[in-house]
mmCIF file of C-alpha atoms and ligand atoms in Angstrom:
data_model
loop_
_atom_site.group_PDB
_atom_site.id
_atom_site.type_symbol
_atom_site.label_atom_id
_atom_site.label_comp_id
_atom_site.label_asym_id
_atom_site.label_seq_id
_atom_site.Cartn_x
_atom_site.Cartn_y
_atom_site.Cartn_z
ATOM 1 C CA MET T 1244 -18.522 -12.505 12.431
ATOM 2 C CA GLY T 1245 -19.712 -14.709 9.571
ATOM 3 C CA HIS T 1246 -19.149 -12.146 6.798
ATOM 4 C CA SER T 1247 -17.337 -13.333 3.731
ATOM 5 C CA ALA T 1248 -14.800 -10.917 2.287
ATOM 6 C CA ALA T 1249 -16.444 -11.294 -1.128
ATOM 7 C CA ILE T 1250 -19.677 -9.614 -0.037
ATOM 8 C CA TRP T 1251 -18.179 -7.265 2.533
ATOM 9 C CA ASP T 1252 -18.972 -3.674 1.675
ATOM 10 C CA TYR T 1253 -15.685 -1.934 2.361
ATOM 11 C CA LYS T 1254 -17.170 1.524 1.851
ATOM 12 C CA ALA T 1255 -19.884 0.883 4.425
ATOM 13 C CA ALA T 1256 -17.226 -0.435 6.818
ATOM 14 C CA MET T 1257 -16.118 3.139 7.447
ATOM 15 C CA GLU T 1258 -18.141 5.090 9.999
ATOM 16 C CA ILE T 1259 -17.674 8.645 11.175
ATOM 17 C CA SER T 1260 -18.760 9.831 14.611
ATOM 18 C CA LYS T 1261 -17.861 12.769 16.857
ATOM 19 C CA ASP T 1262 -15.899 12.622 20.082
ATOM 20 C CA TRP T 1263 -16.793 14.762 23.097
ATOM 21 C CA ASN T 1264 -14.732 17.659 21.719
ATOM 22 C CA GLY T 1265 -16.801 17.605 18.530
ATOM 23 C CA ILE T 1266 -13.876 16.166 16.552
ATOM 24 C CA ASP T 1267 -14.604 13.519 13.948
ATOM 25 C CA HIS T 1268 -13.423 9.973 14.561
ATOM 26 C CA VAL T 1269 -13.304 7.435 11.755
ATOM 27 C CA LEU T 1270 -13.902 3.776 12.553
ATOM 28 C CA LEU T 1271 -12.659 1.139 10.101
ATOM 29 C CA ARG T 1272 -13.753 -2.476 10.379
ATOM 30 C CA ASN T 1273 -12.814 -5.592 8.455
ATOM 31 C CA PRO T 1274 -14.978 -8.683 7.782
ATOM 32 C CA GLN T 1275 -13.289 -10.689 10.553
ATOM 33 C CA GLY T 1276 -14.061 -8.101 13.227
ATOM 34 C CA ALA T 1277 -10.728 -6.249 13.459
ATOM 35 C CA SER T 1278 -10.981 -2.468 13.710
ATOM 36 C CA ALA T 1279 -9.033 0.770 13.684
ATOM 37 C CA ARG T 1280 -10.093 4.192 14.939
ATOM 38 C CA ILE T 1281 -8.596 7.418 13.661
ATOM 39 C CA SER T 1282 -9.063 10.917 15.064
ATOM 40 C CA LEU T 1283 -9.057 13.844 12.686
ATOM 41 C CA HIS T 1284 -7.115 15.639 15.367
ATOM 42 C CA GLY T 1285 -3.636 14.928 14.056
ATOM 43 C CA GLY T 1286 -4.831 12.159 11.718
ATOM 44 C CA GLN T 1287 -3.809 9.993 14.671
ATOM 45 C CA VAL T 1288 -4.696 6.307 14.843
ATOM 46 C CA ILE T 1289 -6.006 6.004 18.396
ATOM 47 C CA SER T 1290 -7.020 2.338 18.433
ATOM 48 C CA TRP T 1291 -6.251 -0.830 16.504
ATOM 49 C CA LYS T 1292 -7.945 -4.066 17.564
ATOM 50 C CA ASN T 1293 -7.550 -7.605 16.288
ATOM 51 C CA ASP T 1294 -10.475 -9.893 15.459
ATOM 52 C CA GLN T 1295 -10.620 -10.977 19.121
ATOM 53 C CA GLY T 1296 -11.275 -7.358 20.118
ATOM 54 C CA GLU T 1297 -7.846 -7.067 21.782
ATOM 55 C CA GLU T 1298 -6.292 -3.589 21.683
ATOM 56 C CA LEU T 1299 -2.861 -3.645 20.032
ATOM 57 C CA LEU T 1300 -1.871 -0.015 20.538
ATOM 58 C CA PHE T 1301 -1.075 1.509 23.906
ATOM 59 C CA THR T 1302 -3.025 4.517 25.194
ATOM 60 C CA SER T 1303 -2.146 6.020 28.545
ATOM 61 C CA SER T 1304 -4.847 5.975 31.222
ATOM 62 C CA LYS T 1305 -3.814 9.619 31.790
ATOM 63 C CA ALA T 1306 -3.977 10.598 28.120
ATOM 64 C CA ILE T 1307 -5.525 14.014 27.520
ATOM 65 C CA PHE T 1308 -8.007 13.888 24.620
ATOM 66 C CA LYS T 1309 -8.187 17.607 24.134
ATOM 67 C CA PRO T 1310 -6.629 19.721 21.382
ATOM 68 C CA PRO T 1311 -4.222 21.221 20.717
ATOM 69 C CA LYS T 1312 -1.803 18.530 21.987
ATOM 70 C CA ALA T 1313 -1.738 14.990 20.602
ATOM 71 C CA MET T 1314 -2.973 12.408 23.077
ATOM 72 C CA ARG T 1315 -0.416 10.022 24.603
ATOM 73 C CA GLY T 1316 -0.774 6.769 22.683
ATOM 74 C CA GLY T 1317 -1.828 5.296 19.339
ATOM 75 C CA VAL T 1318 0.155 6.532 16.355
ATOM 76 C CA PRO T 1319 0.809 10.289 16.390
ATOM 77 C CA ILE T 1320 2.606 11.515 13.285
ATOM 78 C CA CYS T 1321 5.815 13.465 13.715
ATOM 79 C CA PHE T 1322 6.109 15.861 10.786
ATOM 80 C CA PRO T 1323 7.846 17.923 9.452
ATOM 81 C CA GLN T 1324 10.286 17.721 12.383
ATOM 82 C CA PHE T 1325 11.295 14.874 14.669
ATOM 83 C CA GLY T 1326 11.952 15.704 18.327
ATOM 84 C CA ASN T 1327 13.309 19.151 19.068
ATOM 85 C CA ALA T 1328 16.031 19.190 16.382
ATOM 86 C CA GLY T 1329 14.723 22.256 14.540
ATOM 87 C CA SER T 1330 12.847 25.494 14.951
ATOM 88 C CA LEU T 1331 9.357 23.971 15.205
ATOM 89 C CA GLU T 1332 7.472 22.615 18.189
ATOM 90 C CA GLN T 1333 8.552 19.154 19.453
ATOM 91 C CA HIS T 1334 7.776 16.499 16.764
ATOM 92 C CA GLY T 1335 6.376 19.138 14.365
ATOM 93 C CA PHE T 1336 2.881 20.551 13.956
ATOM 94 C CA ALA T 1337 1.024 17.804 12.055
ATOM 95 C CA ARG T 1338 -0.036 15.834 15.143
ATOM 96 C CA ASN T 1339 -1.606 18.965 16.661
ATOM 97 C CA LYS T 1340 -3.625 20.089 13.626
ATOM 98 C CA LEU T 1341 -7.111 19.258 12.500
ATOM 99 C CA TRP T 1342 -7.173 17.081 9.401
ATOM 100 C CA ALA T 1343 -9.998 16.522 6.924
ATOM 101 C CA VAL T 1344 -11.358 13.442 5.158
ATOM 102 C CA ASP T 1345 -10.063 13.580 1.580
ATOM 103 C CA ASP T 1346 -12.876 12.709 -0.838
ATOM 104 C CA ASP T 1347 -10.718 12.967 -3.923
ATOM 105 C CA PRO T 1348 -7.266 11.575 -3.086
ATOM 106 C CA PRO T 1349 -4.578 11.136 -5.722
ATOM 107 C CA PRO T 1350 -4.729 7.479 -6.818
ATOM 108 C CA LEU T 1351 -2.696 4.748 -5.134
ATOM 109 C CA PRO T 1352 -1.802 1.320 -6.639
ATOM 110 C CA PRO T 1353 -4.724 -1.213 -6.560
ATOM 111 C CA ASN T 1354 -2.859 -3.284 -3.940
ATOM 112 C CA ASP T 1355 -3.243 -0.394 -1.535
ATOM 113 C CA SER T 1356 -6.998 -0.102 -2.148
ATOM 114 C CA VAL T 1357 -8.692 -3.391 -3.062
ATOM 115 C CA GLY T 1358 -9.925 -5.542 -0.180
ATOM 116 C CA LYS T 1359 -9.213 -2.929 2.481
ATOM 117 C CA SER T 1360 -11.305 -0.711 4.729
ATOM 118 C CA LEU T 1361 -9.681 2.663 4.409
ATOM 119 C CA VAL T 1362 -9.903 6.373 4.881
ATOM 120 C CA ASP T 1363 -7.969 9.078 3.071
ATOM 121 C CA LEU T 1364 -7.077 12.130 5.098
ATOM 122 C CA LEU T 1365 -5.620 15.454 4.204
ATOM 123 C CA LEU T 1366 -3.638 18.012 6.105
ATOM 124 C CA LYS T 1367 -4.747 21.095 4.273
ATOM 125 C CA PRO T 1368 -2.063 23.448 3.078
ATOM 126 C CA SER T 1369 -2.043 26.810 4.711
ATOM 127 C CA GLU T 1370 -0.311 29.969 3.614
ATOM 128 C CA GLU T 1371 2.839 29.318 5.578
ATOM 129 C CA ASP T 1372 2.822 25.651 4.699
ATOM 130 C CA LEU T 1373 2.324 25.091 1.001
ATOM 131 C CA LYS T 1374 2.462 21.316 0.783
ATOM 132 C CA PHE T 1375 -0.304 18.859 0.136
ATOM 133 C CA TRP T 1376 -0.182 15.987 2.494
ATOM 134 C CA PRO T 1377 -2.532 13.146 1.617
ATOM 135 C CA HIS T 1378 -2.459 10.298 4.079
ATOM 136 C CA ARG T 1379 -4.225 6.957 4.036
ATOM 137 C CA VAL T 1380 -5.025 4.651 6.945
ATOM 138 C CA SER T 1381 -6.276 1.207 5.996
ATOM 139 C CA LEU T 1382 -7.143 -2.063 7.590
ATOM 140 C CA ALA T 1383 -6.509 -5.179 5.524
ATOM 141 C CA ALA T 1384 -8.636 -8.333 5.492
ATOM 142 C CA SER T 1385 -5.770 -9.922 7.470
ATOM 143 C CA GLY T 1386 -6.218 -7.283 10.198
ATOM 144 C CA ASN T 1387 -2.917 -5.583 9.340
ATOM 145 C CA LEU T 1388 -2.789 -1.832 9.899
ATOM 146 C CA ILE T 1389 -1.358 0.056 6.933
ATOM 147 C CA LEU T 1390 -0.343 3.715 6.951
ATOM 148 C CA ILE T 1391 0.649 5.501 3.772
ATOM 149 C CA SER T 1392 1.722 9.141 3.715
ATOM 150 C CA ARG T 1393 2.555 11.236 0.709
ATOM 151 C CA VAL T 1394 4.060 14.672 0.805
ATOM 152 C CA ARG T 1395 3.950 16.808 -2.309
ATOM 153 C CA ASN T 1396 5.772 20.100 -2.499
ATOM 154 C CA ILE T 1397 3.470 22.561 -4.200
ATOM 155 C CA ASN T 1398 5.547 25.512 -3.133
ATOM 156 C CA GLY T 1399 8.050 27.260 -5.396
ATOM 157 C CA LYS T 1400 10.941 26.485 -3.037
ATOM 158 C CA PRO T 1401 12.604 23.226 -1.942
ATOM 159 C CA PHE T 1402 11.158 21.740 1.240
ATOM 160 C CA SER T 1403 12.987 19.514 3.731
ATOM 161 C CA PHE T 1404 11.384 17.441 6.440
ATOM 162 C CA SER T 1405 11.735 14.540 8.854
ATOM 163 C CA PHE T 1406 8.953 12.092 9.520
ATOM 164 C CA ALA T 1407 7.986 9.370 12.011
ATOM 165 C CA TYR T 1408 4.973 7.172 12.709
ATOM 166 C CA HIS T 1409 5.316 7.344 16.480
ATOM 167 C CA THR T 1410 3.766 3.930 17.132
ATOM 168 C CA TYR T 1411 2.896 3.094 20.762
ATOM 169 C CA LEU T 1412 2.687 -0.720 20.778
ATOM 170 C CA SER T 1413 0.868 -2.350 23.662
ATOM 171 C CA VAL T 1414 2.992 -4.995 25.430
ATOM 172 C CA SER T 1415 2.391 -7.108 28.521
ATOM 173 C CA ASP T 1416 5.698 -6.390 30.286
ATOM 174 C CA ILE T 1417 8.558 -4.406 28.796
ATOM 175 C CA SER T 1418 11.165 -6.594 30.522
ATOM 176 C CA GLU T 1419 9.881 -9.537 28.427
ATOM 177 C CA VAL T 1420 10.071 -7.666 25.113
ATOM 178 C CA ARG T 1421 12.729 -8.217 22.464
ATOM 179 C CA ILE T 1422 13.235 -6.402 19.194
ATOM 180 C CA GLU T 1423 14.843 -8.314 16.345
ATOM 181 C CA GLY T 1424 16.270 -6.743 13.211
ATOM 182 C CA LEU T 1425 18.320 -3.911 14.741
ATOM 183 C CA GLU T 1426 21.417 -5.980 15.632
ATOM 184 C CA THR T 1427 24.745 -4.462 14.529
ATOM 185 C CA LEU T 1428 23.110 -1.239 13.302
ATOM 186 C CA ASP T 1429 24.393 2.236 14.087
ATOM 187 C CA TYR T 1430 22.088 4.406 16.160
ATOM 188 C CA LEU T 1431 21.900 7.979 17.380
ATOM 189 C CA ASP T 1432 21.277 8.133 21.101
ATOM 190 C CA ASN T 1433 18.800 10.862 22.070
ATOM 191 C CA LEU T 1434 19.950 10.432 25.670
ATOM 192 C CA HIS T 1435 23.507 11.464 24.616
ATOM 193 C CA GLN T 1436 22.900 14.471 22.344
ATOM 194 C CA ARG T 1437 22.353 12.155 19.382
ATOM 195 C CA GLU T 1438 25.875 10.720 19.621
ATOM 196 C CA ARG T 1439 26.410 7.758 17.273
ATOM 197 C CA PHE T 1440 26.858 4.224 18.678
ATOM 198 C CA THR T 1441 26.766 0.719 17.210
ATOM 199 C CA GLU T 1442 24.325 -1.930 18.462
ATOM 200 C CA GLN T 1443 25.950 -5.176 19.540
ATOM 201 C CA GLY T 1444 25.015 -8.546 18.096
ATOM 202 C CA ASP T 1445 22.027 -9.376 20.298
ATOM 203 C CA ALA T 1446 18.352 -8.554 19.953
ATOM 204 C CA LEU T 1447 17.402 -5.352 21.786
ATOM 205 C CA THR T 1448 15.968 -5.801 25.293
ATOM 206 C CA PHE T 1449 14.981 -3.225 27.934
ATOM 207 C CA GLU T 1450 16.336 -2.589 31.424
ATOM 208 C CA THR T 1451 16.471 1.205 31.453
ATOM 209 C CA GLU T 1452 15.315 4.242 29.460
ATOM 210 C CA VAL T 1453 15.872 3.809 25.725
ATOM 211 C CA ASP T 1454 15.561 6.673 23.228
ATOM 212 C CA ARG T 1455 17.401 5.852 20.009
ATOM 213 C CA ILE T 1456 17.252 6.351 16.263
ATOM 214 C CA TYR T 1457 18.501 3.226 14.460
ATOM 215 C CA LEU T 1458 19.879 4.073 11.041
ATOM 216 C CA ASN T 1459 19.356 2.304 7.723
ATOM 217 C CA SER T 1460 17.372 -0.506 9.259
ATOM 218 C CA PRO T 1461 16.044 -3.521 7.342
ATOM 219 C CA ASN T 1462 12.556 -3.134 5.886
ATOM 220 C CA ALA T 1463 11.085 -5.670 8.307
ATOM 221 C CA ILE T 1464 11.685 -5.820 12.036
ATOM 222 C CA ALA T 1465 9.942 -7.796 14.768
ATOM 223 C CA VAL T 1466 8.858 -6.840 18.276
ATOM 224 C CA LEU T 1467 8.376 -9.999 20.336
ATOM 225 C CA ASP T 1468 6.172 -9.897 23.426
ATOM 226 C CA HIS T 1469 7.275 -13.086 25.103
ATOM 227 C CA GLU T 1470 4.683 -13.078 27.883
ATOM 228 C CA ARG T 1471 1.716 -12.548 25.575
ATOM 229 C CA LYS T 1472 3.261 -14.774 22.878
ATOM 230 C CA ARG T 1473 2.517 -12.050 20.367
ATOM 231 C CA THR T 1474 4.854 -10.617 17.746
ATOM 232 C CA TYR T 1475 4.412 -7.341 15.930
ATOM 233 C CA VAL T 1476 6.008 -7.417 12.502
ATOM 234 C CA ILE T 1477 6.699 -3.956 11.138
ATOM 235 C CA ARG T 1478 7.299 -3.615 7.414
ATOM 236 C CA LYS T 1479 8.202 -0.249 5.949
ATOM 237 C CA GLU T 1480 9.092 1.526 2.738
ATOM 238 C CA GLY T 1481 10.618 4.972 2.340
ATOM 239 C CA LEU T 1482 11.375 5.001 6.070
ATOM 240 C CA PRO T 1483 15.031 4.039 6.576
ATOM 241 C CA ASP T 1484 15.246 4.741 10.320
ATOM 242 C CA ILE T 1485 13.598 3.120 13.347
ATOM 243 C CA VAL T 1486 13.064 5.009 16.590
ATOM 244 C CA VAL T 1487 12.843 2.943 19.759
ATOM 245 C CA TRP T 1488 11.576 4.702 22.881
ATOM 246 C CA ASN T 1489 10.693 3.593 26.367
ATOM 247 C CA PRO T 1490 10.721 6.313 29.038
ATOM 248 C CA TRP T 1491 11.308 3.895 31.957
ATOM 249 C CA GLU T 1492 10.674 4.899 35.559
ATOM 250 C CA LYS T 1493 12.048 8.402 36.071
ATOM 251 C CA LYS T 1494 10.848 9.981 32.843
ATOM 252 C CA SER T 1495 7.406 8.363 33.256
ATOM 253 C CA LYS T 1496 6.985 10.227 36.517
ATOM 254 C CA SER T 1497 7.814 13.537 34.837
ATOM 255 C CA MET T 1498 5.094 13.222 32.162
ATOM 256 C CA VAL T 1499 1.702 14.557 33.263
ATOM 257 C CA ASP T 1500 -0.213 12.508 30.692
ATOM 258 C CA PHE T 1501 1.459 9.173 31.486
ATOM 259 C CA GLY T 1502 1.060 6.843 34.483
ATOM 260 C CA ASP T 1503 4.103 6.203 36.698
ATOM 261 C CA GLU T 1504 4.106 2.476 35.943
ATOM 262 C CA GLU T 1505 2.795 2.550 32.398
ATOM 263 C CA TYR T 1506 6.239 2.307 30.813
ATOM 264 C CA LYS T 1507 5.944 -1.431 31.475
ATOM 265 C CA GLN T 1508 3.013 -1.760 29.073
ATOM 266 C CA MET T 1509 4.333 0.085 26.029
ATOM 267 C CA VAL T 1510 7.170 0.488 23.631
ATOM 268 C CA CYS T 1511 7.362 3.016 20.826
ATOM 269 C CA VAL T 1512 8.826 1.624 17.623
ATOM 270 C CA ASP T 1513 8.592 4.194 14.835
ATOM 271 C CA GLY T 1514 9.224 3.800 11.120
ATOM 272 C CA ALA T 1515 10.951 7.117 10.430
ATOM 273 C CA VAL T 1516 13.180 9.246 8.274
ATOM 274 C CA ILE T 1517 15.340 11.398 10.500
ATOM 275 C CA GLU T 1518 19.083 11.188 9.975
ATOM 276 C CA LYS T 1519 18.924 12.261 6.336
ATOM 277 C CA PRO T 1520 15.847 14.449 5.972
ATOM 278 C CA ILE T 1521 13.900 14.297 2.709
ATOM 279 C CA THR T 1522 14.284 17.316 0.439
ATOM 280 C CA LEU T 1523 11.606 17.806 -2.208
ATOM 281 C CA LYS T 1524 12.102 20.188 -5.070
ATOM 282 C CA PRO T 1525 8.986 22.068 -6.245
ATOM 283 C CA GLY T 1526 6.506 19.530 -7.664
ATOM 284 C CA GLU T 1527 8.270 16.477 -6.203
ATOM 285 C CA GLU T 1528 6.532 13.879 -4.059
ATOM 286 C CA TRP T 1529 7.627 11.457 -1.321
ATOM 287 C CA THR T 1530 5.812 8.347 -0.071
ATOM 288 C CA GLY T 1531 6.293 6.539 3.215
ATOM 289 C CA ARG T 1532 4.494 3.269 3.981
ATOM 290 C CA LEU T 1533 4.217 1.268 7.177
ATOM 291 C CA GLU T 1534 2.425 -2.040 7.654
ATOM 292 C CA ILE T 1535 2.070 -3.658 11.069
ATOM 293 C CA SER T 1536 0.822 -7.160 11.728
ATOM 294 C CA ALA T 1537 0.260 -8.729 15.108
ATOM 295 C CA VAL T 1538 0.722 -12.502 14.972
ATOM 296 C CA PRO T 1539 1.153 -15.331 17.478
ATOM 297 C CA SER T 1540 4.891 -15.632 18.192
ATOM 298 C CA SER T 1541 4.986 -19.319 17.197
ATOM 299 C CA PHE T 1542 3.598 -18.482 13.765
ATOM 300 C CA CYS T 1543 6.044 -15.640 13.437
ATOM 301 C CA SER T 1544 9.328 -17.370 14.196
ATOM 302 C CA GLU T 1545 8.625 -19.807 11.359
ATOM 303 C CA ASN T 1546 7.797 -17.026 8.953
ATOM 304 C CA LEU T 1547 10.377 -14.379 9.758
ATOM 305 C CA GLU T 1548 13.062 -16.337 7.974
ATOM 306 C CA ASN T 1549 11.034 -16.023 4.802
ATOM 307 C CA THR T 1550 10.985 -12.240 5.173
ATOM 308 C CA GLY T 1551 14.766 -12.136 5.289
ATOM 309 C CA LEU T 1552 15.062 -11.217 8.968
HETATM 310 C C1 BG6 D 1880 10.258 9.969 21.281
HETATM 311 C C2 BG6 D 1880 11.462 10.821 21.459
HETATM 312 O O1 BG6 D 1880 10.139 9.595 19.964
HETATM 313 O O2 BG6 D 1880 9.117 10.705 21.698
HETATM 314 C C3 BG6 D 1880 11.577 11.145 22.938
HETATM 315 O O3 BG6 D 1880 12.604 10.153 20.988
HETATM 316 C C4 BG6 D 1880 10.317 11.830 23.430
HETATM 317 O O4 BG6 D 1880 12.710 11.938 23.164
HETATM 318 C C5 BG6 D 1880 9.122 10.981 23.072
HETATM 319 O O5 BG6 D 1880 10.378 12.018 24.818
HETATM 320 C C6 BG6 D 1880 7.781 11.583 23.443
HETATM 321 O O6 BG6 D 1880 7.618 12.839 22.891
HETATM 322 P P1 BG6 D 1880 6.345 13.692 23.202
HETATM 323 O O7 BG6 D 1880 6.580 15.046 22.593
HETATM 324 O O8 BG6 D 1880 5.177 13.007 22.572
HETATM 325 O O9 BG6 D 1880 6.232 13.767 24.687
#
């Protein structure tokens, strides 16, 4: 686009517009032309494009963009419950609530601010839910998408929660996808009442429905899309678990907001904290951070070794 990062006005690179439900959308752009779009409904990232304008997140062609439910795709946030393991609605209430832009967020380290287009969001505390929840979505000069969530317990009682960035990655063909970094880990299988199994030595590939919570995973994992020669590298902090979900054929047909064949074009890989929920005493704070890059696979295989994968 011909803009140099030095003169790029990161503040001006954030635009707010309304969708057809009157809900604010925030558009972030970087100097190279990458972009991210966030809906204040759920604080959900609904689009992330590279500098070629290619969409990197999956959104179903049958997605319903109408509150109160989160739309099928992008990065809905599961909080304070994951799945149906608890008394709340499936995946918790945060993805179904209206968030606000936070004009006065608690400070983050300079590395998380300088040279990034970003927006700070806030899930406002309500009477039954006395926690502040500042959340930042940013787009780096490199095009990486960075999500940072902080939960502060401002209630007088301890507060426990689970959390997941339910990330719908766009892939060309699920049968050509491989996930590296989960080998030999234990996982809880959602298709077997969360029974515990151990992954064998090979990278994870897909030939049927997969719905698992991998435990204590490394802080970097890679999702390789062989056909598109693209690799997503997911780096995380404060998020020990990784959820991997693909509904495959039968479950796809049972979801009203998902096309029958669309399971081929997506895989959910979530940085999460599920097995051992976080418990915050009054006044305590937790931070979770996820950074996703989408790189050509050739570039990636040379560099993954340096990240300890
Ligand atoms: C996954 C869960 O993370 O989300 C699955 O492990 C679930 O069990 C899927 O089906 C989708 O959930 P939802 O509520 O968005 O339809």
